Coordinates of C-alpha atoms in Angstrom, one line a residue:
Chain T
X985 CA -179.7 -128.6 40.0
X986 CA -180.8 -129.7 36.5
X987 CA -178.5 -131.3 33.9
X988 CA -177.7 -128.1 32.1
X989 CA -176.7 -126.3 35.2
X990 CA -174.6 -129.2 36.3
X991 CA -172.8 -129.3 33.0
X992 CA -172.1 -125.5 33.2
X993 CA -170.7 -126.2 36.7
X994 CA -168.3 -128.8 35.2
X995 CA -167.1 -126.2 32.7
X996 CA -166.5 -123.7 35.5
X997 CA -164.6 -126.3 37.6
X998 CA -162.2 -127.0 34.7
X999 CA -161.6 -123.4 33.9
X1000 CA -161.6 -121.7 37.4
X1001 CA -160.9 -124.4 40.0
X1002 CA -157.9 -126.2 38.6
X1003 CA -154.7 -124.1 39.0
X1004 CA -152.9 -125.6 36.0
X1005 CA -155.9 -124.8 33.7
X1006 CA -155.9 -121.3 35.1
X1007 CA -152.2 -121.1 34.1
X1008 CA -153.1 -122.3 30.6
X1009 CA -155.9 -119.8 30.3
X1010 CA -158.4 -122.1 28.6
X1011 CA -162.0 -121.0 28.0
X1012 CA -165.0 -123.3 27.3
X1013 CA -166.7 -122.7 23.9
X1014 CA -169.1 -125.6 23.9
X1015 CA -169.9 -128.3 26.4
X1016 CA -172.8 -130.7 25.9
X1017 CA -173.0 -134.5 26.1
X1018 CA -172.2 -134.8 22.4
X1019 CA -169.3 -132.4 22.0
X1020 CA -166.8 -130.2 23.9
X1021 CA -164.7 -127.4 22.5
X1022 CA -162.2 -125.2 24.4
X1023 CA -159.9 -122.4 23.3
X1024 CA -156.3 -121.7 24.3
X1025 CA -154.8 -118.3 23.5
X1026 CA -151.1 -118.3 22.7
X1027 CA -148.6 -117.4 25.5
X1028 CA -144.8 -117.1 25.1
X1029 CA -144.2 -119.4 28.0
X1030 CA -145.9 -122.3 26.1
X1031 CA -142.9 -122.4 23.7
X1032 CA -141.3 -125.8 23.7
X1033 CA -138.5 -125.2 21.2
X1034 CA -135.2 -123.3 21.4
X1035 CA -135.6 -121.6 17.9
X1036 CA -139.3 -121.8 16.9
X1037 CA -142.3 -120.2 18.4
X1038 CA -144.3 -123.4 18.6
X1039 CA -146.3 -125.1 21.5
X1040 CA -144.5 -127.6 23.7
X1041 CA -146.0 -131.1 23.3
X1042 CA -147.0 -131.1 27.0
X1043 CA -149.2 -128.1 26.5
X1044 CA -150.9 -129.9 23.6
X1045 CA -151.4 -133.1 25.6
X1046 CA -152.8 -131.0 28.5
X1047 CA -155.4 -129.3 26.4
X1048 CA -156.5 -132.5 24.6
X1049 CA -156.8 -134.2 28.0
X1050 CA -158.9 -131.3 29.4
X1051 CA -161.4 -131.2 26.5
X1052 CA -161.8 -135.0 26.6
X1053 CA -162.2 -135.0 30.4
X1054 CA -164.8 -132.3 30.2
X1055 CA -166.8 -134.3 27.7
X1056 CA -166.5 -137.4 29.8
X1057 CA -168.0 -135.5 32.7
X1058 CA -170.8 -134.1 30.6
X1059 CA -171.6 -137.6 29.5
X1060 CA -171.7 -138.9 33.1
X1061 CA -174.3 -136.2 33.9
X1062 CA -176.3 -136.9 30.8
X1063 CA -176.7 -140.6 31.5
X1064 CA -177.8 -140.3 35.2
X1065 CA -181.5 -140.7 35.9
X1066 CA -183.0 -137.6 37.6
X1067 CA -183.2 -139.4 40.9
X1068 CA -179.4 -139.8 40.9
X1069 CA -178.3 -136.3 39.9
X1070 CA -177.3 -135.7 43.5
X1071 CA -174.5 -138.2 43.1
X1072 CA -172.8 -136.1 40.4
X1073 CA -170.2 -134.5 42.8
X1074 CA -169.0 -137.9 44.0
X1075 CA -168.9 -139.3 40.5
X1076 CA -166.9 -136.3 39.3
X1077 CA -164.5 -136.8 42.2
X1078 CA -163.5 -140.2 40.9
X1079 CA -163.4 -139.2 37.2
X1080 CA -159.8 -139.6 36.0
X1081 CA -157.8 -140.1 32.8
X1082 CA -156.6 -143.7 32.5
X1083 CA -154.4 -143.2 29.4
X1084 CA -154.0 -140.7 26.6
X1085 CA -152.3 -141.0 23.2
X1086 CA -151.3 -137.7 21.4
X1087 CA -150.2 -137.6 17.8
X1088 CA -148.3 -134.4 16.9
X1089 CA -149.2 -133.8 13.3
X1090 CA -147.9 -130.3 12.5
X1091 CA -145.9 -127.7 14.4
X1092 CA -148.1 -125.9 17.0
X1093 CA -147.9 -122.4 15.5
X1094 CA -150.7 -119.9 15.9
X1095 CA -152.4 -117.3 18.2
X1096 CA -155.6 -119.0 19.2
X1097 CA -156.0 -122.8 19.4
X1098 CA -159.2 -124.8 19.6
X1099 CA -159.4 -128.2 21.0
X1100 CA -162.5 -130.4 20.3
X1101 CA -163.6 -133.7 21.7
X1102 CA -166.0 -136.4 20.4
X1103 CA -167.2 -139.4 22.4
X1104 CA -166.5 -142.7 20.8
X1105 CA -167.3 -145.0 23.7
X1106 CA -169.7 -144.1 26.5
X1107 CA -169.9 -146.8 29.1
X1108 CA -170.8 -147.0 32.7
X1109 CA -167.2 -147.5 33.8
X1110 CA -165.1 -146.1 31.0
X1111 CA -165.5 -143.5 28.3
X1112 CA -163.2 -143.1 25.3
X1113 CA -162.8 -139.7 23.5
X1114 CA -161.0 -138.6 20.4
X1115 CA -159.8 -135.1 20.3
X1116 CA -158.3 -132.6 17.8
X1117 CA -156.4 -129.4 18.1
X1118 CA -156.5 -126.7 15.4
X1119 CA -155.1 -123.2 15.2
X1120 CA -157.1 -120.1 14.2
X1121 CA -156.4 -120.8 10.5
X1122 CA -158.0 -124.2 10.7
X1123 CA -154.7 -126.1 10.5
X1124 CA -154.8 -129.4 12.4
X1125 CA -151.9 -129.6 14.9
X1126 CA -152.6 -132.7 16.9
X1127 CA -154.9 -135.6 17.3
X1128 CA -155.6 -137.5 20.5
X1129 CA -157.3 -140.5 22.0
X1130 CA -158.0 -140.9 25.7
X1131 CA -159.7 -143.3 28.0
X1132 CA -161.4 -142.0 31.2
X1133 CA -162.6 -143.8 34.3
X1134 CA -166.2 -142.6 34.8
X1135 CA -167.8 -145.0 37.3
Chain M
X974 CA -117.0 -130.3 20.4
X975 CA -116.8 -133.9 21.5
X976 CA -119.7 -136.2 22.2
X977 CA -119.9 -135.6 25.9
X978 CA -119.9 -131.8 25.5
X979 CA -122.6 -132.0 22.9
X980 CA -124.8 -134.2 25.1
X981 CA -124.3 -131.6 28.0
X982 CA -125.3 -128.9 25.5
X983 CA -128.5 -130.8 24.8
X984 CA -129.3 -131.0 28.5
X985 CA -128.8 -127.3 28.7
X986 CA -131.0 -126.5 25.7
X987 CA -133.9 -128.5 27.2
X988 CA -133.5 -126.9 30.6
X989 CA -132.6 -123.3 29.8
X990 CA -133.7 -122.5 26.2
X991 CA -137.3 -123.8 26.1
X992 CA -139.6 -121.4 27.9
X993 CA -142.1 -124.1 28.8
X994 CA -139.4 -126.2 30.5
X995 CA -138.2 -123.1 32.4
X996 CA -141.8 -122.7 33.7
X997 CA -141.8 -126.4 34.7
X998 CA -138.5 -126.0 36.5
X999 CA -137.0 -129.3 35.4
X1000 CA -133.3 -130.2 36.1
X1001 CA -131.3 -132.9 34.5
X1002 CA -129.9 -135.6 36.7
X1003 CA -128.5 -138.0 34.2
X1004 CA -128.1 -137.8 30.4
X1005 CA -126.1 -140.4 28.5
X1006 CA -126.9 -142.5 25.4
X1007 CA -128.3 -145.3 27.6
X1008 CA -130.4 -143.4 30.1
X1009 CA -131.9 -140.0 31.0
X1010 CA -133.3 -138.8 34.3
X1011 CA -134.8 -135.4 35.1
X1012 CA -136.4 -134.0 38.3
X1013 CA -139.5 -131.8 38.7
X1014 CA -140.0 -130.0 42.0
X1015 CA -143.7 -129.6 43.0
X1016 CA -145.4 -126.2 42.3
X1017 CA -148.9 -125.3 43.3
X1018 CA -149.7 -124.2 39.8
X1019 CA -149.3 -127.8 38.5
X1020 CA -152.5 -128.8 40.4
X1021 CA -155.0 -130.4 38.0
X1022 CA -157.8 -131.2 40.4
X1023 CA -160.3 -129.0 42.2
X1024 CA -159.9 -130.7 45.6
X1025 CA -156.7 -132.7 45.6
X1026 CA -153.1 -131.5 45.5
X1027 CA -152.1 -133.7 42.6
X1028 CA -150.3 -133.1 39.3
X1029 CA -152.4 -132.2 36.2
X1030 CA -152.0 -135.0 33.6
X1031 CA -150.6 -132.5 31.1
X1032 CA -147.7 -131.8 33.4
X1033 CA -147.0 -135.5 33.6
X1034 CA -147.1 -136.0 29.8
X1035 CA -144.8 -132.9 29.4
X1036 CA -142.2 -134.3 31.7
X1037 CA -142.3 -137.7 30.2
X1038 CA -142.0 -136.3 26.7
X1039 CA -139.0 -134.2 27.8
X1040 CA -137.0 -137.0 29.3
X1041 CA -137.7 -139.2 26.3
X1042 CA -136.8 -136.5 23.8
X1043 CA -133.5 -135.7 25.7
X1044 CA -132.6 -139.4 25.5
X1045 CA -133.4 -139.5 21.8
X1046 CA -131.1 -136.5 21.2
X1047 CA -128.3 -138.2 23.2
X1048 CA -128.8 -141.3 21.1
X1049 CA -128.5 -139.3 17.8
X1050 CA -125.2 -137.8 19.0
X1051 CA -123.9 -141.2 20.2
X1052 CA -124.4 -142.9 16.8
X1053 CA -122.9 -140.2 14.6
X1054 CA -119.3 -140.9 13.4
X1055 CA -116.8 -138.3 14.5
X1056 CA -116.7 -136.8 11.0
X1057 CA -120.4 -135.9 11.2
X1058 CA -120.6 -134.4 14.6
X1059 CA -120.9 -130.9 13.0
X1060 CA -124.3 -132.0 11.7
X1061 CA -125.7 -132.3 15.3
X1062 CA -127.4 -128.9 15.4
X1063 CA -129.3 -129.5 12.1
X1064 CA -130.2 -133.0 13.3
X1065 CA -131.5 -131.7 16.6
X1066 CA -133.5 -129.0 14.8
X1067 CA -135.6 -131.7 13.1
X1068 CA -135.9 -133.9 16.2
X1069 CA -139.5 -134.1 17.2
X1070 CA -142.1 -136.2 19.0
X1071 CA -144.3 -138.1 16.6
X1072 CA -146.6 -139.6 19.2
X1073 CA -146.7 -140.3 23.0
X1074 CA -148.9 -142.5 25.2
X1075 CA -149.2 -141.7 28.9
X1076 CA -150.6 -144.2 31.4
X1077 CA -151.7 -142.5 34.6
X1078 CA -151.1 -145.2 37.2
X1079 CA -151.5 -143.4 40.6
X1080 CA -152.4 -139.8 41.7
X1081 CA -149.5 -137.4 41.2
X1082 CA -148.8 -136.7 44.8
X1083 CA -145.4 -135.6 46.0
X1084 CA -142.8 -132.9 46.4
X1085 CA -140.1 -134.0 44.0
X1086 CA -140.7 -136.1 41.0
X1087 CA -138.2 -138.0 38.9
X1088 CA -138.8 -139.0 35.3
X1089 CA -136.5 -141.6 33.7
X1090 CA -136.3 -142.8 30.1
X1091 CA -135.0 -145.9 28.5
X1092 CA -134.4 -146.5 24.7
X1093 CA -136.3 -149.5 23.3
X1094 CA -135.8 -148.7 19.6
X1095 CA -132.9 -146.8 18.3
X1096 CA -133.0 -146.4 14.5
X1097 CA -131.7 -143.9 12.0
X1098 CA -135.1 -142.4 11.4
X1099 CA -137.1 -143.1 14.5
X1100 CA -136.4 -143.8 18.2
X1101 CA -138.9 -145.2 20.7
X1102 CA -138.5 -144.6 24.4
X1103 CA -140.4 -145.8 27.4
X1104 CA -140.5 -143.5 30.4
X1105 CA -141.5 -143.7 34.1
X1106 CA -142.4 -141.0 36.6
X1107 CA -141.9 -141.6 40.4
X1108 CA -142.3 -139.4 43.4
X1109 CA -139.7 -138.9 46.2
X1110 CA -141.0 -142.0 48.0
X1111 CA -140.4 -144.2 45.0
X1112 CA -144.1 -144.5 44.1
X1113 CA -144.7 -144.9 40.4
X1114 CA -147.1 -142.3 39.1
X1115 CA -147.1 -142.7 35.4
X1116 CA -145.7 -144.7 32.5
X1117 CA -145.2 -143.5 29.0
X1118 CA -144.1 -144.7 25.5
X1119 CA -143.1 -142.2 22.8
X1120 CA -141.9 -142.3 19.3
X1121 CA -139.4 -139.6 18.1
X1122 CA -138.3 -138.6 14.6
X1123 CA -134.5 -138.5 14.7
X1124 CA -133.3 -138.3 11.1
Chain C
X1475 CA -146.3 -148.4 -14.6
X1476 CA -148.5 -145.4 -13.8
X1477 CA -149.7 -144.4 -10.4
X1478 CA -153.1 -146.1 -10.6
X1479 CA -151.6 -149.4 -11.7
X1480 CA -149.0 -149.2 -8.9
X1481 CA -151.7 -148.6 -6.3
X1482 CA -153.7 -151.6 -7.6
X1483 CA -150.5 -153.6 -7.3
X1484 CA -150.2 -152.6 -3.6
X1485 CA -153.8 -153.8 -3.0
X1486 CA -152.9 -157.1 -4.7
X1487 CA -149.7 -157.5 -2.6
X1488 CA -151.7 -157.0 0.7
X1489 CA -154.5 -159.4 -0.3
X1490 CA -152.6 -162.1 -2.2
X1491 CA -148.9 -162.1 -1.2
X1492 CA -149.1 -161.9 2.6
X1493 CA -150.0 -165.3 4.0
X1494 CA -151.6 -163.9 7.2
X1495 CA -153.8 -161.7 5.2
X1496 CA -154.8 -164.7 3.0
X1497 CA -155.8 -166.4 6.2
X1498 CA -157.9 -163.4 7.3
X1499 CA -159.6 -163.3 3.9
X1500 CA -159.6 -159.6 3.5
X1501 CA -160.7 -157.9 0.2
X1502 CA -159.9 -154.4 -0.9
X1503 CA -163.0 -152.2 -1.5
X1504 CA -161.3 -148.8 -2.1
X1505 CA -157.7 -147.7 -2.3
X1506 CA -156.6 -144.3 -3.3
X1507 CA -154.3 -141.7 -1.8
X1508 CA -157.2 -140.2 0.3
X1509 CA -158.9 -143.3 1.6
X1510 CA -158.7 -147.0 2.0
X1511 CA -161.4 -149.5 2.8
X1512 CA -161.2 -153.3 3.2
X1513 CA -163.7 -156.0 4.1
X1514 CA -163.3 -159.0 6.4
X1515 CA -166.0 -161.7 6.3
X1516 CA -166.6 -163.5 9.6
X1517 CA -164.9 -166.8 10.2
X1518 CA -165.5 -169.0 13.3
X1519 CA -161.7 -169.3 13.9
X1520 CA -161.6 -165.5 14.6
X1521 CA -163.5 -166.0 17.9
X1522 CA -161.6 -164.6 20.8
X1523 CA -164.0 -165.5 23.6
X1524 CA -165.0 -168.7 25.3
X1525 CA -168.8 -168.0 25.3
X1526 CA -169.5 -165.2 22.8
X1527 CA -169.2 -165.2 19.0
X1528 CA -167.1 -162.0 18.8
X1529 CA -163.8 -161.2 17.1
X1530 CA -160.5 -161.6 19.0
X1531 CA -158.8 -158.2 19.6
X1532 CA -155.8 -159.4 17.6
X1533 CA -157.9 -159.9 14.5
X1534 CA -159.3 -156.3 14.9
X1535 CA -155.8 -154.9 15.4
X1536 CA -154.5 -156.8 12.3
X1537 CA -157.3 -155.5 10.1
X1538 CA -156.8 -151.9 11.2
X1539 CA -153.1 -152.2 10.7
X1540 CA -153.6 -153.5 7.2
X1541 CA -156.0 -150.8 6.1
X1542 CA -153.7 -148.1 7.4
X1543 CA -150.6 -149.6 5.9
X1544 CA -152.3 -149.9 2.5
X1545 CA -153.2 -146.2 2.7
X1546 CA -149.7 -145.2 3.7
X1547 CA -148.4 -147.1 0.7
X1548 CA -150.8 -145.4 -1.7
X1549 CA -149.8 -142.1 -0.2
X1550 CA -146.1 -142.9 -0.9
X1551 CA -146.9 -143.6 -4.5
X1552 CA -149.1 -140.5 -4.8
X1553 CA -146.3 -138.1 -3.7
X1554 CA -143.5 -139.4 -5.8
X1555 CA -142.7 -137.4 -9.0
X1556 CA -143.1 -139.4 -12.2
X1557 CA -139.3 -139.6 -12.6
X1558 CA -139.1 -141.6 -9.3
X1559 CA -141.9 -144.0 -9.7
X1560 CA -139.4 -146.8 -10.4
X1561 CA -138.3 -146.5 -6.7
X1562 CA -141.7 -147.7 -5.5
X1563 CA -140.7 -151.3 -4.9
X1564 CA -137.7 -150.3 -2.7
X1565 CA -139.8 -147.8 -0.9
X1566 CA -142.5 -150.3 -0.2
X1567 CA -139.9 -152.8 1.0
X1568 CA -139.0 -150.5 3.9
X1569 CA -142.6 -149.5 4.7
X1570 CA -143.4 -150.6 8.2
X1571 CA -145.7 -150.0 11.1
X1572 CA -143.9 -148.2 13.9
X1573 CA -146.7 -148.3 16.5
X1574 CA -150.5 -148.8 16.6
X1575 CA -153.1 -148.0 19.2
X1576 CA -156.4 -149.9 19.1
X1577 CA -159.5 -148.8 21.0
X1578 CA -162.0 -151.6 21.4
X1579 CA -165.4 -149.8 21.5
X1580 CA -168.0 -152.5 21.2
X1581 CA -168.0 -156.4 21.0
X1582 CA -166.9 -157.5 17.5
X1583 CA -170.2 -159.1 16.5
X1584 CA -171.2 -159.4 12.8
X1585 CA -170.9 -161.2 9.5
X1586 CA -169.1 -158.7 7.4
X1587 CA -166.7 -156.1 8.8
X1588 CA -165.4 -153.0 7.0
X1589 CA -162.2 -151.3 8.0
X1590 CA -161.5 -147.8 6.7
X1591 CA -158.4 -145.5 7.0
X1592 CA -157.9 -141.8 6.7
X1593 CA -154.5 -140.1 6.5
X1594 CA -153.9 -137.5 9.3
X1595 CA -150.2 -136.9 8.7
X1596 CA -148.5 -137.5 5.4
X1597 CA -144.8 -136.8 5.6
X1598 CA -141.7 -137.9 3.8
X1599 CA -140.5 -140.1 6.7
X1600 CA -143.7 -141.0 8.6
X1601 CA -147.4 -141.2 8.0
X1602 CA -150.1 -141.3 10.6
X1603 CA -153.5 -142.9 9.9
X1604 CA -156.7 -143.2 11.9
X1605 CA -158.8 -146.2 11.2
X1606 CA -162.3 -147.5 12.1
X1607 CA -163.9 -150.9 12.1
X1608 CA -167.7 -151.3 11.5
X1609 CA -169.9 -154.3 11.1
X1610 CA -172.5 -154.8 8.3
X1611 CA -175.1 -152.9 10.4
X1612 CA -173.0 -149.8 10.7
X1613 CA -172.1 -150.4 14.3
X1614 CA -168.6 -149.1 15.1
X1615 CA -166.5 -151.8 16.8
X1616 CA -163.1 -150.3 17.0
X1617 CA -161.0 -147.2 16.4
X1618 CA -157.2 -147.1 15.7
X1619 CA -154.3 -144.8 15.3
X1620 CA -151.1 -146.0 13.7
X1621 CA -147.7 -144.5 12.7
X1622 CA -145.9 -145.8 9.6
X1623 CA -142.3 -145.5 8.5
X1624 CA -142.5 -144.5 4.8
X1625 CA -139.1 -143.2 3.8
Chain G
X234 CA -162.0 -174.1 43.9
X235 CA -159.0 -172.5 45.3
X236 CA -157.1 -169.6 43.8
X237 CA -154.4 -171.7 42.2
X238 CA -156.9 -174.0 40.5
X239 CA -158.9 -171.0 39.3
X240 CA -155.8 -169.4 37.8
X241 CA -154.9 -172.7 36.0
X242 CA -158.5 -172.7 34.7
X243 CA -158.0 -169.2 33.2
X244 CA -154.8 -170.4 31.4
X245 CA -156.8 -173.3 30.0
X246 CA -159.6 -171.1 28.8
X247 CA -157.2 -168.8 26.9
X248 CA -155.4 -171.8 25.3
X249 CA -158.2 -174.3 24.7
X250 CA -161.5 -172.4 24.6
X251 CA -160.8 -169.4 22.4
X252 CA -160.8 -170.6 18.7
X253 CA -158.4 -167.8 17.6
X254 CA -155.9 -168.7 20.2
X255 CA -156.1 -172.3 19.2
X256 CA -155.3 -171.2 15.6
X257 CA -152.3 -169.2 17.0
X258 CA -151.1 -172.3 19.0
X259 CA -150.1 -170.4 22.1
X260 CA -149.0 -172.3 25.3
X261 CA -148.9 -170.9 28.8
X262 CA -145.4 -171.0 30.4
X263 CA -146.1 -169.0 33.6
X264 CA -149.3 -167.5 35.1
X265 CA -149.4 -166.1 38.6
X266 CA -150.7 -162.7 39.9
X267 CA -147.3 -161.1 39.3
X268 CA -146.3 -162.4 35.9
X269 CA -147.5 -164.1 32.8
X270 CA -145.5 -165.7 30.0
X271 CA -146.8 -167.5 26.9
X272 CA -145.0 -169.0 23.9
X273 CA -145.9 -168.9 20.2
X274 CA -144.2 -171.3 17.8
X275 CA -143.7 -170.0 14.3
X276 CA -146.2 -170.9 11.6
X277 CA -145.8 -169.9 7.9
X278 CA -149.4 -168.6 7.9
X279 CA -148.3 -165.8 10.3
X280 CA -146.2 -164.2 7.6
X281 CA -147.2 -160.6 7.1
X282 CA -144.7 -159.6 4.4
X283 CA -144.5 -160.4 0.7
X284 CA -140.7 -161.0 0.8
X285 CA -139.6 -161.7 4.3
X286 CA -140.4 -164.5 6.8
X287 CA -141.5 -162.2 9.6
X288 CA -144.6 -162.1 11.8
X289 CA -147.6 -159.9 10.8
X290 CA -148.1 -157.1 13.2
X291 CA -151.6 -158.4 13.9
X292 CA -150.2 -161.7 15.2
X293 CA -147.8 -159.7 17.5
X294 CA -150.7 -157.5 18.9
X295 CA -152.8 -160.6 19.4
X296 CA -150.1 -162.4 21.5
X297 CA -149.4 -159.3 23.6
X298 CA -153.1 -158.7 24.2
X299 CA -153.5 -162.4 25.3
X300 CA -150.6 -162.4 27.8
X301 CA -151.8 -159.1 29.3
X302 CA -155.4 -160.3 29.5
X303 CA -154.3 -163.5 31.2
X304 CA -152.4 -161.6 33.8
X305 CA -155.3 -159.2 34.4
X306 CA -157.5 -162.3 35.0
X307 CA -155.0 -163.8 37.5
X308 CA -154.9 -160.4 39.2
X309 CA -158.7 -160.4 39.6
X310 CA -158.6 -163.8 41.2
X311 CA -155.8 -162.9 43.5
X312 CA -157.5 -159.8 44.9
X313 CA -160.9 -161.5 45.7
X314 CA -161.5 -162.5 49.3
X315 CA -162.2 -166.2 49.7
X316 CA -165.8 -165.6 50.3
X317 CA -166.2 -164.1 46.8
X318 CA -164.2 -166.7 44.8
X319 CA -167.5 -168.0 43.4
X320 CA -168.0 -164.7 41.5
X321 CA -164.9 -165.4 39.4
X322 CA -166.8 -166.7 36.3
X323 CA -169.0 -163.7 36.1
X324 CA -166.0 -161.4 36.7
X325 CA -164.1 -163.1 33.9
X326 CA -167.1 -162.8 31.6
X327 CA -166.9 -159.1 31.7
X328 CA -163.1 -158.9 31.5
X329 CA -162.1 -157.1 28.3
X330 CA -159.4 -155.1 26.6
X331 CA -160.2 -151.4 26.5
X332 CA -157.2 -150.3 24.5
X333 CA -153.8 -151.6 23.5
X334 CA -150.7 -149.9 22.1
X335 CA -148.1 -152.0 20.3
X336 CA -144.6 -150.8 19.4
X337 CA -142.9 -152.8 16.7
X338 CA -139.2 -152.6 17.6
X339 CA -137.6 -155.2 15.3
X340 CA -138.7 -157.6 12.5
X341 CA -140.6 -160.6 13.9
X342 CA -138.0 -163.2 12.9
X343 CA -137.7 -166.5 14.8
X344 CA -138.9 -170.0 15.5
X345 CA -140.3 -169.7 19.0
X346 CA -141.6 -166.4 20.5
X347 CA -142.2 -165.6 24.1
X348 CA -144.6 -162.9 25.3
X349 CA -144.4 -161.7 28.9
X350 CA -146.7 -159.4 30.9
X351 CA -146.1 -157.3 34.0
X352 CA -148.9 -155.5 35.9
X353 CA -148.3 -151.7 36.3
X354 CA -151.7 -150.7 37.6
X355 CA -154.0 -153.1 39.4
X356 CA -157.3 -151.5 40.3
X357 CA -160.8 -152.6 41.1
X358 CA -162.1 -151.3 37.8
X359 CA -159.1 -151.3 35.4
X360 CA -155.7 -153.0 35.2
X361 CA -152.8 -151.8 33.0
X362 CA -150.2 -154.2 31.8
X363 CA -147.0 -153.7 29.9
X364 CA -145.9 -156.6 27.7
X365 CA -142.8 -157.7 25.7
X366 CA -142.2 -160.1 22.8
X367 CA -138.9 -161.8 22.4
X368 CA -137.7 -164.5 20.0
X369 CA -135.7 -167.7 21.0
X370 CA -132.4 -165.7 20.7
X371 CA -133.6 -163.1 23.2
X372 CA -134.1 -160.4 20.7
X373 CA -136.9 -158.0 21.7
X374 CA -139.4 -157.7 18.8
X375 CA -142.2 -155.7 20.3
X376 CA -143.4 -153.8 23.3
X377 CA -147.0 -153.2 24.4
X378 CA -149.2 -151.4 26.9
X379 CA -152.8 -152.4 27.4
X380 CA -155.7 -151.3 29.6
X381 CA -158.2 -153.9 30.8
X382 CA -161.7 -153.6 32.3
X383 CA -161.7 -155.9 35.3
X384 CA -164.7 -154.9 37.4

């Protein structure tokens, strides 16, 4: 498989082969080694407040973690020489989030949310991403920083 | 209502009146101004990995955020003088997580998870909690730190 | 005093009236309610490594905390109505960092470092800033996120 | 060199061979693979406030980062088999802080501060420590969590 196909496969794994992501209903909008974007359509069961229709913080952290993890995976694939592309499955198997910080900036109100990730450190052992969550009106709801184990 | 009844009401709000927490299926084990503990029984839809039966990081962050938020609420109630206990509902309405850091220490494997919270800063405006997640064998799975707006 | 003079006074307090900042030798390049930038010239006593001439992580965290705190102060001043500008000194006296996360992206090598801050949450009680540190060649060395108590 | 001697050498490197730590004036109280403790005597140049004699946040982050880093180093040495102890210098050369979160709990007032670290994740590639800072009266001033690259 070439790099582009492998990256598309990563997107598919996140969306279709992880039960919790299937529950969330995320879809991948963009995934390349520079940038990842996923969407999350509103569901009533995401509500994390007794009186307001806003996202639970845990849903926000989950989406930010997903979009950053996807970008970390694309970055792994991008940096491998052709001769090592066959090691991608074993590399992805050990990919994991080490830590994540989420800053909740505004109430998570909206109907369609977009999470984006940007790589700020891309190493052989760890990657660091910063992520943002916006609603369909462009209001920023959350900000995140996560460190991933990639090698 | 007295303090103890108010604290029990907080526990009930978190468990029964927040749709996302109803999805998670958390139950409150302990809630007093010094300590909070909640349990999370395993569900297959929490899986966050294509090949392993382990919790998605977003589920872990959600549970840690809940247990810390519950303790922050109990702490608000505990510090109010009797004459201001009627302000609890309005105070809880503005309670919110400002930021949370989750450290994923070991794979989230187990059948019954327990999240505990401990208050490390208890102010009039912000509270800071540190939280832990263990499985039924006592293995620590995650660690968290969160800052809450309480006034 | 008008807003602009008050903001200049904040810059002066950070640079000239905080002994640790005098030790660091920071200078303010820009300070307005949208953006803050400070510079840090290299000093051998900042070295945090036995074999390499790179900044100690503590120096990096200190500079990021300063530039974010300065921006939080400018933001307080900016949001006050004219009739309350006389409360600025008491407001600044209670301004404090609640928490900070620093991501160390590349070794802190250089001769003149610039730290910049950008406000991502500007509330009546808390502000959240994200900060970056670059060297004189434009290489990004660190990234930070900090929460400040402002009211 | 045996393990104990190597760990003592690490303590000496942190205290005597890092110029910024010499400026801070830290001393090692305990260093073994389970626990690290260092002391920091007050100096007027640590002041980070125009009106109060309290530590600058950057000094606090620096001390927490040091005590965690020292423990990460001791943990590396502890896990190596005898036959690989000669690789310690090269392993320590690549030891680095990936990220750190500091929670400022109370004003940094005191004459002699003690920072302690505890390992919460000890892997072949990354270690995670949590750290605390207390003054001579036992008041907790700060809490920290840091991730270190160890392999």
